[in-house]
PDB file of C-alpha atoms in Angstrom:
ATOM      1  CA  UNK A   1       0.000   0.000   0.000  1.00  0.00           C
ATOM      2  CA  UNK A   2       1.128   3.535  -0.671  1.00  0.00           C
ATOM      3  CA  UNK A   3       1.422   5.838   2.286  1.00  0.00           C
ATOM      4  CA  UNK A   4       2.573   9.391   2.895  1.00  0.00           C
ATOM      5  CA  UNK A   5       3.509  10.502   6.406  1.00  0.00           C
ATOM      6  CA  UNK A   6       3.951  14.073   7.556  1.00  0.00           C
ATOM      7  CA  UNK A   7       4.864  13.976  11.222  1.00  0.00           C
ATOM      8  CA  UNK A   8       4.841  17.724  11.920  1.00  0.00           C
ATOM      9  CA  UNK A   9       1.274  18.992  12.426  1.00  0.00           C
ATOM     10  CA  UNK A  10       2.505  22.548  12.873  1.00  0.00           C
ATOM     11  CA  UNK A  11       5.708  24.552  12.640  1.00  0.00           C
ATOM     12  CA  UNK A  12       6.900  28.085  13.293  1.00  0.00           C
ATOM     13  CA  UNK A  13       9.709  29.847  11.486  1.00  0.00           C
ATOM     14  CA  UNK A  14      10.976  33.377  11.640  1.00  0.00           C
ATOM     15  CA  UNK A  15      10.881  35.518   8.541  1.00  0.00           C
ATOM     16  CA  UNK A  16      14.009  35.188   6.346  1.00  0.00           C
ATOM     17  CA  UNK A  17      14.993  31.886   7.960  1.00  0.00           C
ATOM     18  CA  UNK A  18      14.987  28.529   6.171  1.00  0.00           C
ATOM     19  CA  UNK A  19      12.576  25.770   7.177  1.00  0.00           C
ATOM     20  CA  UNK A  20      12.340  22.062   6.407  1.00  0.00           C
ATOM     21  CA  UNK A  21       9.019  20.250   6.249  1.00  0.00           C
ATOM     22  CA  UNK A  22       9.298  16.487   6.629  1.00  0.00           C
ATOM     23  CA  UNK A  23       7.709  13.852   4.452  1.00  0.00           C
ATOM     24  CA  UNK A  24       8.263  10.111   4.345  1.00  0.00           C
ATOM     25  CA  UNK A  25       6.618   7.732   1.952  1.00  0.00           C
ATOM     26  CA  UNK A  26       6.116   4.056   1.425  1.00  0.00           C
ATOM     27  CA  UNK A  27       5.660   2.302  -1.882  1.00  0.00           C
ATOM     28  CA  UNK A  28       6.855  -0.903  -3.454  1.00  0.00           C
ATOM     29  CA  UNK A  29       6.696   0.521  -6.965  1.00  0.00           C
ATOM     30  CA  UNK A  30      10.072   1.572  -8.437  1.00  0.00           C
ATOM     31  CA  UNK A  31       8.486   4.344 -10.510  1.00  0.00           C
ATOM     32  CA  UNK A  32       6.774   7.105  -8.596  1.00  0.00           C
ATOM     33  CA  UNK A  33       6.547  10.854  -8.275  1.00  0.00           C
ATOM     34  CA  UNK A  34       6.606  13.042  -5.202  1.00  0.00           C
ATOM     35  CA  UNK A  35       4.907  16.412  -4.964  1.00  0.00           C
ATOM     36  CA  UNK A  36       4.486  19.304  -2.601  1.00  0.00           C
ATOM     37  CA  UNK A  37       1.435  21.539  -2.589  1.00  0.00           C
ATOM     38  CA  UNK A  38       0.691  24.715  -0.654  1.00  0.00           C
ATOM     39  CA  UNK A  39      -2.785  25.498   0.626  1.00  0.00           C
ATOM     40  CA  UNK A  40      -3.199  29.054   1.952  1.00  0.00           C
ATOM     41  CA  UNK A  41      -6.150  30.002   4.121  1.00  0.00           C
ATOM     42  CA  UNK A  42      -8.091  30.914   0.975  1.00  0.00           C
ATOM     43  CA  UNK A  43      -8.249  27.207   0.177  1.00  0.00           C
ATOM     44  CA  UNK A  44      -6.694  26.754  -3.225  1.00  0.00           C
ATOM     45  CA  UNK A  45      -4.074  24.038  -3.774  1.00  0.00           C
ATOM     46  CA  UNK A  46      -0.918  25.409  -5.340  1.00  0.00           C
ATOM     47  CA  UNK A  47       1.600  23.064  -6.951  1.00  0.00           C
ATOM     48  CA  UNK A  48       5.118  23.834  -5.710  1.00  0.00           C
ATOM     49  CA  UNK A  49       7.572  21.170  -6.765  1.00  0.00           C
ATOM     50  CA  UNK A  50       7.923  17.664  -8.195  1.00  0.00           C
ATOM     51  CA  UNK A  51      10.558  14.920  -7.867  1.00  0.00           C
ATOM     52  CA  UNK A  52      10.577  11.755  -9.935  1.00  0.00           C
ATOM     53  CA  UNK A  53      11.912   8.550  -8.421  1.00  0.00           C
ATOM     54  CA  UNK A  54      14.524   8.219 -11.152  1.00  0.00           C
ATOM     55  CA  UNK A  55      15.672  11.814 -11.029  1.00  0.00           C
ATOM     56  CA  UNK A  56      19.339  11.989 -10.094  1.00  0.00           C
ATOM     57  CA  UNK A  57      19.282  15.525  -8.764  1.00  0.00           C
ATOM     58  CA  UNK A  58      17.080  17.127  -6.142  1.00  0.00           C
ATOM     59  CA  UNK A  59      14.358  19.301  -7.603  1.00  0.00           C
ATOM     60  CA  UNK A  60      14.467  23.056  -7.072  1.00  0.00           C
ATOM     61  CA  UNK A  61      11.952  25.776  -7.901  1.00  0.00           C
ATOM     62  CA  UNK A  62      12.946  29.237  -6.781  1.00  0.00           C
ATOM     63  CA  UNK A  63      12.989  29.269  -2.957  1.00  0.00           C
ATOM     64  CA  UNK A  64      11.690  25.707  -2.807  1.00  0.00           C
ATOM     65  CA  UNK A  65      13.889  22.640  -2.946  1.00  0.00           C
ATOM     66  CA  UNK A  66      13.115  19.014  -2.367  1.00  0.00           C
ATOM     67  CA  UNK A  67      15.612  17.005  -0.321  1.00  0.00           C
ATOM     68  CA  UNK A  68      15.069  13.557  -1.843  1.00  0.00           C
ATOM     69  CA  UNK A  69      16.675  10.653   0.009  1.00  0.00           C
ATOM     70  CA  UNK A  70      15.527   7.541  -1.806  1.00  0.00           C
ATOM     71  CA  UNK A  71      17.073   4.965   0.518  1.00  0.00           C
ATOM     72  CA  UNK A  72      15.391   6.587   3.496  1.00  0.00           C
ATOM     73  CA  UNK A  73      12.156   7.129   1.543  1.00  0.00           C
ATOM     74  CA  UNK A  74      12.022  10.765   2.462  1.00  0.00           C
ATOM     75  CA  UNK A  75      11.146  13.825   0.405  1.00  0.00           C
ATOM     76  CA  UNK A  76      11.501  16.866   2.622  1.00  0.00           C
ATOM     77  CA  UNK A  77      10.582  20.332   1.403  1.00  0.00           C
ATOM     78  CA  UNK A  78      13.045  23.107   2.143  1.00  0.00           C
ATOM     79  CA  UNK A  79      11.844  26.692   1.948  1.00  0.00           C
ATOM     80  CA  UNK A  80      14.665  29.197   2.000  1.00  0.00           C
ATOM     81  CA  UNK A  81      14.350  32.819   3.130  1.00  0.00           C
ATOM     82  CA  UNK A  82      10.812  32.401   4.492  1.00  0.00           C
ATOM     83  CA  UNK A  83       8.298  35.141   3.834  1.00  0.00           C
ATOM     84  CA  UNK A  84       5.093  36.019   5.668  1.00  0.00           C
ATOM     85  CA  UNK A  85       3.162  34.851   2.601  1.00  0.00           C
ATOM     86  CA  UNK A  86       4.563  31.353   3.075  1.00  0.00           C
ATOM     87  CA  UNK A  87       2.221  30.852   6.039  1.00  0.00           C
ATOM     88  CA  UNK A  88      -0.054  28.061   4.859  1.00  0.00           C
ATOM     89  CA  UNK A  89      -0.765  24.364   5.010  1.00  0.00           C
ATOM     90  CA  UNK A  90       1.731  22.234   3.087  1.00  0.00           C
ATOM     91  CA  UNK A  91       0.887  18.819   1.706  1.00  0.00           C
ATOM     92  CA  UNK A  92       3.240  16.127   0.509  1.00  0.00           C
ATOM     93  CA  UNK A  93       1.780  13.763  -2.085  1.00  0.00           C
ATOM     94  CA  UNK A  94       2.852  10.741  -4.058  1.00  0.00           C
ATOM     95  CA  UNK A  95       1.771   9.448  -7.402  1.00  0.00           C
ATOM     96  CA  UNK A  96       2.451   5.826  -8.221  1.00  0.00           C
ATOM     97  CA  UNK A  97       0.663   3.536 -10.616  1.00  0.00           C
ATOM     98  CA  UNK A  98      -2.037   1.617  -8.804  1.00  0.00           C
ATOM     99  CA  UNK A  99      -4.480  -0.839 -10.274  1.00  0.00           C
ATOM    100  CA  UNK A 100      -7.357   0.803  -8.410  1.00  0.00           C
ATOM    101  CA  UNK A 101      -6.555   4.489  -8.329  1.00  0.00           C
ATOM    102  CA  UNK A 102      -4.529   4.840 -11.503  1.00  0.00           C
ATOM    103  CA  UNK A 103      -2.250   7.844 -11.220  1.00  0.00           C
ATOM    104  CA  UNK A 104      -4.176   9.713  -8.547  1.00  0.00           C
ATOM    105  CA  UNK A 105      -2.299  11.562  -5.846  1.00  0.00           C
ATOM    106  CA  UNK A 106      -2.093  10.132  -2.360  1.00  0.00           C
ATOM    107  CA  UNK A 107      -1.742  12.957   0.187  1.00  0.00           C
ATOM    108  CA  UNK A 108      -0.273  13.237   3.641  1.00  0.00           C
ATOM    109  CA  UNK A 109      -2.182  14.970   6.430  1.00  0.00           C
ATOM    110  CA  UNK A 110      -0.289  18.203   5.979  1.00  0.00           C
ATOM    111  CA  UNK A 111       1.912  20.543   8.002  1.00  0.00           C
ATOM    112  CA  UNK A 112       0.709  23.970   9.037  1.00  0.00           C
ATOM    113  CA  UNK A 113       3.510  26.518   8.708  1.00  0.00           C
ATOM    114  CA  UNK A 114       3.397  29.899  10.403  1.00  0.00           C
ATOM    115  CA  UNK A 115       6.010  32.495   9.473  1.00  0.00           C
ATOM    116  CA  UNK A 116       6.509  35.118  12.157  1.00  0.00           C
ATOM    117  CA  UNK A 117       7.993  38.622  11.726  1.00  0.00           C
TER     118      UNK A 117
ATOM    119  CA  UNK B   1      -3.811  30.880 -11.511  1.00  0.00           C
ATOM    120  CA  UNK B   2      -3.570  27.177 -12.366  1.00  0.00           C
ATOM    121  CA  UNK B   3      -5.736  27.415 -15.472  1.00  0.00           C
ATOM    122  CA  UNK B   4      -8.300  25.011 -14.001  1.00  0.00           C
ATOM    123  CA  UNK B   5     -11.704  26.543 -13.342  1.00  0.00           C
ATOM    124  CA  UNK B   6     -14.426  25.294 -11.037  1.00  0.00           C
ATOM    125  CA  UNK B   7     -17.952  26.501 -10.493  1.00  0.00           C
ATOM    126  CA  UNK B   8     -19.595  27.328  -8.246  1.00  0.00           C
ATOM    127  CA  UNK B   9     -17.141  28.528  -5.595  1.00  0.00           C
ATOM    128  CA  UNK B  10     -19.636  28.013  -2.798  1.00  0.00           C
ATOM    129  CA  UNK B  11     -22.747  25.904  -2.521  1.00  0.00           C
ATOM    130  CA  UNK B  12     -25.200  25.660   0.351  1.00  0.00           C
ATOM    131  CA  UNK B  13     -27.922  23.052   0.163  1.00  0.00           C
ATOM    132  CA  UNK B  14     -30.079  20.819   2.304  1.00  0.00           C
ATOM    133  CA  UNK B  15     -29.859  17.150   3.155  1.00  0.00           C
ATOM    134  CA  UNK B  16     -31.401  14.902   0.541  1.00  0.00           C
ATOM    135  CA  UNK B  17     -30.733  17.313  -2.297  1.00  0.00           C
ATOM    136  CA  UNK B  18     -28.646  16.845  -5.438  1.00  0.00           C
ATOM    137  CA  UNK B  19     -25.948  19.205  -6.717  1.00  0.00           C
ATOM    138  CA  UNK B  20     -23.623  19.368  -9.715  1.00  0.00           C
ATOM    139  CA  UNK B  21     -20.088  20.676  -9.566  1.00  0.00           C
ATOM    140  CA  UNK B  22     -18.395  21.728 -12.766  1.00  0.00           C
ATOM    141  CA  UNK B  23     -14.747  21.745 -13.787  1.00  0.00           C
ATOM    142  CA  UNK B  24     -12.868  22.929 -16.863  1.00  0.00           C
ATOM    143  CA  UNK B  25      -9.315  21.577 -17.137  1.00  0.00           C
ATOM    144  CA  UNK B  26      -6.262  23.456 -18.350  1.00  0.00           C
ATOM    145  CA  UNK B  27      -6.131  23.873 -22.079  1.00  0.00           C
ATOM    146  CA  UNK B  28      -4.818  20.666 -23.634  1.00  0.00           C
ATOM    147  CA  UNK B  29      -5.074  18.511 -20.493  1.00  0.00           C
ATOM    148  CA  UNK B  30      -6.971  15.283 -21.094  1.00  0.00           C
ATOM    149  CA  UNK B  31      -7.056  13.973 -17.529  1.00  0.00           C
ATOM    150  CA  UNK B  32      -9.416  15.269 -14.878  1.00  0.00           C
ATOM    151  CA  UNK B  33      -9.328  14.168 -11.265  1.00  0.00           C
ATOM    152  CA  UNK B  34     -11.827  14.864  -8.500  1.00  0.00           C
ATOM    153  CA  UNK B  35     -10.767  15.069  -4.853  1.00  0.00           C
ATOM    154  CA  UNK B  36     -12.647  15.680  -1.631  1.00  0.00           C
ATOM    155  CA  UNK B  37     -11.087  17.494   1.316  1.00  0.00           C
ATOM    156  CA  UNK B  38     -12.760  17.212   4.699  1.00  0.00           C
ATOM    157  CA  UNK B  39     -11.492  17.794   8.219  1.00  0.00           C
ATOM    158  CA  UNK B  40     -11.809  14.169   9.276  1.00  0.00           C
ATOM    159  CA  UNK B  41     -10.759  12.396   6.051  1.00  0.00           C
ATOM    160  CA  UNK B  42      -8.198  14.815   4.682  1.00  0.00           C
ATOM    161  CA  UNK B  43      -7.675  14.903   0.908  1.00  0.00           C
ATOM    162  CA  UNK B  44      -9.153  11.882  -0.805  1.00  0.00           C
ATOM    163  CA  UNK B  45      -9.201  10.884  -4.444  1.00  0.00           C
ATOM    164  CA  UNK B  46     -12.663  10.276  -5.816  1.00  0.00           C
ATOM    165  CA  UNK B  47     -12.473   9.561  -9.530  1.00  0.00           C
ATOM    166  CA  UNK B  48     -10.423  10.180 -12.678  1.00  0.00           C
ATOM    167  CA  UNK B  49     -11.439  10.659 -16.290  1.00  0.00           C
ATOM    168  CA  UNK B  50      -9.185  10.603 -19.297  1.00  0.00           C
ATOM    169  CA  UNK B  51     -10.422  11.943 -22.621  1.00  0.00           C
ATOM    170  CA  UNK B  52     -14.033  11.164 -21.772  1.00  0.00           C
ATOM    171  CA  UNK B  53     -13.482   7.721 -20.288  1.00  0.00           C
ATOM    172  CA  UNK B  54     -13.474   6.761 -16.632  1.00  0.00           C
ATOM    173  CA  UNK B  55      -9.897   5.759 -15.807  1.00  0.00           C
ATOM    174  CA  UNK B  56      -9.769   5.122 -12.064  1.00  0.00           C
ATOM    175  CA  UNK B  57     -11.967   5.187  -8.999  1.00  0.00           C
ATOM    176  CA  UNK B  58     -11.058   5.986  -5.441  1.00  0.00           C
ATOM    177  CA  UNK B  59     -13.225   6.406  -2.372  1.00  0.00           C
ATOM    178  CA  UNK B  60     -16.269   7.599  -4.258  1.00  0.00           C
ATOM    179  CA  UNK B  61     -19.665   6.890  -2.774  1.00  0.00           C
ATOM    180  CA  UNK B  62     -22.382   5.274  -4.879  1.00  0.00           C
ATOM    181  CA  UNK B  63     -24.447   8.453  -4.408  1.00  0.00           C
ATOM    182  CA  UNK B  64     -21.747  10.336  -6.320  1.00  0.00           C
ATOM    183  CA  UNK B  65     -21.114  10.132 -10.036  1.00  0.00           C
ATOM    184  CA  UNK B  66     -19.086  12.007 -12.602  1.00  0.00           C
ATOM    185  CA  UNK B  67     -18.613  12.363 -16.305  1.00  0.00           C
ATOM    186  CA  UNK B  68     -16.303  14.065 -18.758  1.00  0.00           C
ATOM    187  CA  UNK B  69     -17.776  15.621 -21.870  1.00  0.00           C
ATOM    188  CA  UNK B  70     -16.334  15.832 -25.412  1.00  0.00           C
ATOM    189  CA  UNK B  71     -15.066  19.352 -24.730  1.00  0.00           C
ATOM    190  CA  UNK B  72     -13.193  17.804 -21.755  1.00  0.00           C
ATOM    191  CA  UNK B  73     -15.011  19.652 -19.025  1.00  0.00           C
ATOM    192  CA  UNK B  74     -16.195  17.437 -16.209  1.00  0.00           C
ATOM    193  CA  UNK B  75     -19.087  17.388 -13.804  1.00  0.00           C
ATOM    194  CA  UNK B  76     -19.362  15.743 -10.398  1.00  0.00           C
ATOM    195  CA  UNK B  77     -22.894  14.913  -9.334  1.00  0.00           C
ATOM    196  CA  UNK B  78     -23.650  14.469  -5.656  1.00  0.00           C
ATOM    197  CA  UNK B  79     -27.075  13.148  -4.729  1.00  0.00           C
ATOM    198  CA  UNK B  80     -29.040  12.306  -1.573  1.00  0.00           C
ATOM    199  CA  UNK B  81     -26.715  14.661   0.243  1.00  0.00           C
ATOM    200  CA  UNK B  82     -25.867  14.086   3.885  1.00  0.00           C
ATOM    201  CA  UNK B  83     -24.337  16.393   6.466  1.00  0.00           C
ATOM    202  CA  UNK B  84     -21.099  14.469   6.170  1.00  0.00           C
ATOM    203  CA  UNK B  85     -20.765  15.385   2.502  1.00  0.00           C
ATOM    204  CA  UNK B  86     -19.909  18.943   3.486  1.00  0.00           C
ATOM    205  CA  UNK B  87     -16.387  19.436   2.213  1.00  0.00           C
ATOM    206  CA  UNK B  88     -14.141  21.214  -0.249  1.00  0.00           C
ATOM    207  CA  UNK B  89     -14.261  19.499  -3.631  1.00  0.00           C
ATOM    208  CA  UNK B  90     -11.326  19.944  -5.948  1.00  0.00           C
ATOM    209  CA  UNK B  91     -10.891  19.214  -9.581  1.00  0.00           C
ATOM    210  CA  UNK B  92      -7.372  18.782 -10.929  1.00  0.00           C
ATOM    211  CA  UNK B  93      -6.075  18.269 -14.423  1.00  0.00           C
ATOM    212  CA  UNK B  94      -2.895  16.894 -15.895  1.00  0.00           C
ATOM    213  CA  UNK B  95      -1.363  16.578 -19.301  1.00  0.00           C
ATOM    214  CA  UNK B  96       1.699  14.757 -20.499  1.00  0.00           C
ATOM    215  CA  UNK B  97       3.674  15.543 -17.357  1.00  0.00           C
ATOM    216  CA  UNK B  98       3.100  14.117 -13.900  1.00  0.00           C
ATOM    217  CA  UNK B  99       2.019  17.290 -12.128  1.00  0.00           C
ATOM    218  CA  UNK B 100      -1.644  17.813 -11.349  1.00  0.00           C
ATOM    219  CA  UNK B 101      -2.943  21.358 -11.298  1.00  0.00           C
ATOM    220  CA  UNK B 102      -5.836  22.086  -9.007  1.00  0.00           C
ATOM    221  CA  UNK B 103      -8.792  24.352  -9.460  1.00  0.00           C
ATOM    222  CA  UNK B 104      -9.865  26.758  -6.713  1.00  0.00           C
ATOM    223  CA  UNK B 105     -12.367  24.231  -5.342  1.00  0.00           C
ATOM    224  CA  UNK B 106     -16.062  24.222  -4.579  1.00  0.00           C
ATOM    225  CA  UNK B 107     -16.956  24.579  -0.917  1.00  0.00           C
ATOM    226  CA  UNK B 108     -20.108  22.550  -0.245  1.00  0.00           C
ATOM    227  CA  UNK B 109     -22.137  23.006   2.914  1.00  0.00           C
ATOM    228  CA  UNK B 110     -25.022  20.632   3.530  1.00  0.00           C
ATOM    229  CA  UNK B 111     -27.486  21.845   6.165  1.00  0.00           C
TER     230      UNK B 111
END
């Protein structure tokens, strides 16, 4: 079974500091994708970053980077130089082929991040 | 803006009623996914369509159904509504790549 675990229900970080949001996953499929989404209080789900299981390098998108450690089955999101607008809920998700759910995303429970001045 | 549109943004209805949620995917995307987000269940996959055909099913109740039309927009029909169906319903679309882009969601409140 595929499973995504986010162990940090909530986190604080000071503005301009870096923060790491943890995500571990479990799958027996060798081909999979890992995603991070941001959900501000307004409710929309914003795609941040993607890492494929065969990608050799860690993904980066602006201030976001994904620390992918395949052997440890972890895909932590690093946000550098935090901004007040980064305060939101962050979801880790995995996509792996599944006979029942096709290529649907399987989400973790999320981490609530609060950036303080 | 993800390019995925959903209507309506908010919906308030009564138990036992039926509602239809609408989604238009990003231009060129053939796959449409529906997800439900509730406080107790988190984000759950409901159903996927690809180019008009049902591709995969998740935790979708029998009271719920969906379809994708030739112009690729999709509709999610929820019937015999219960209080527990109150949730945020998302549509997402994807193309050749693996990323799924979400619409702004429809917030459903069943009274």
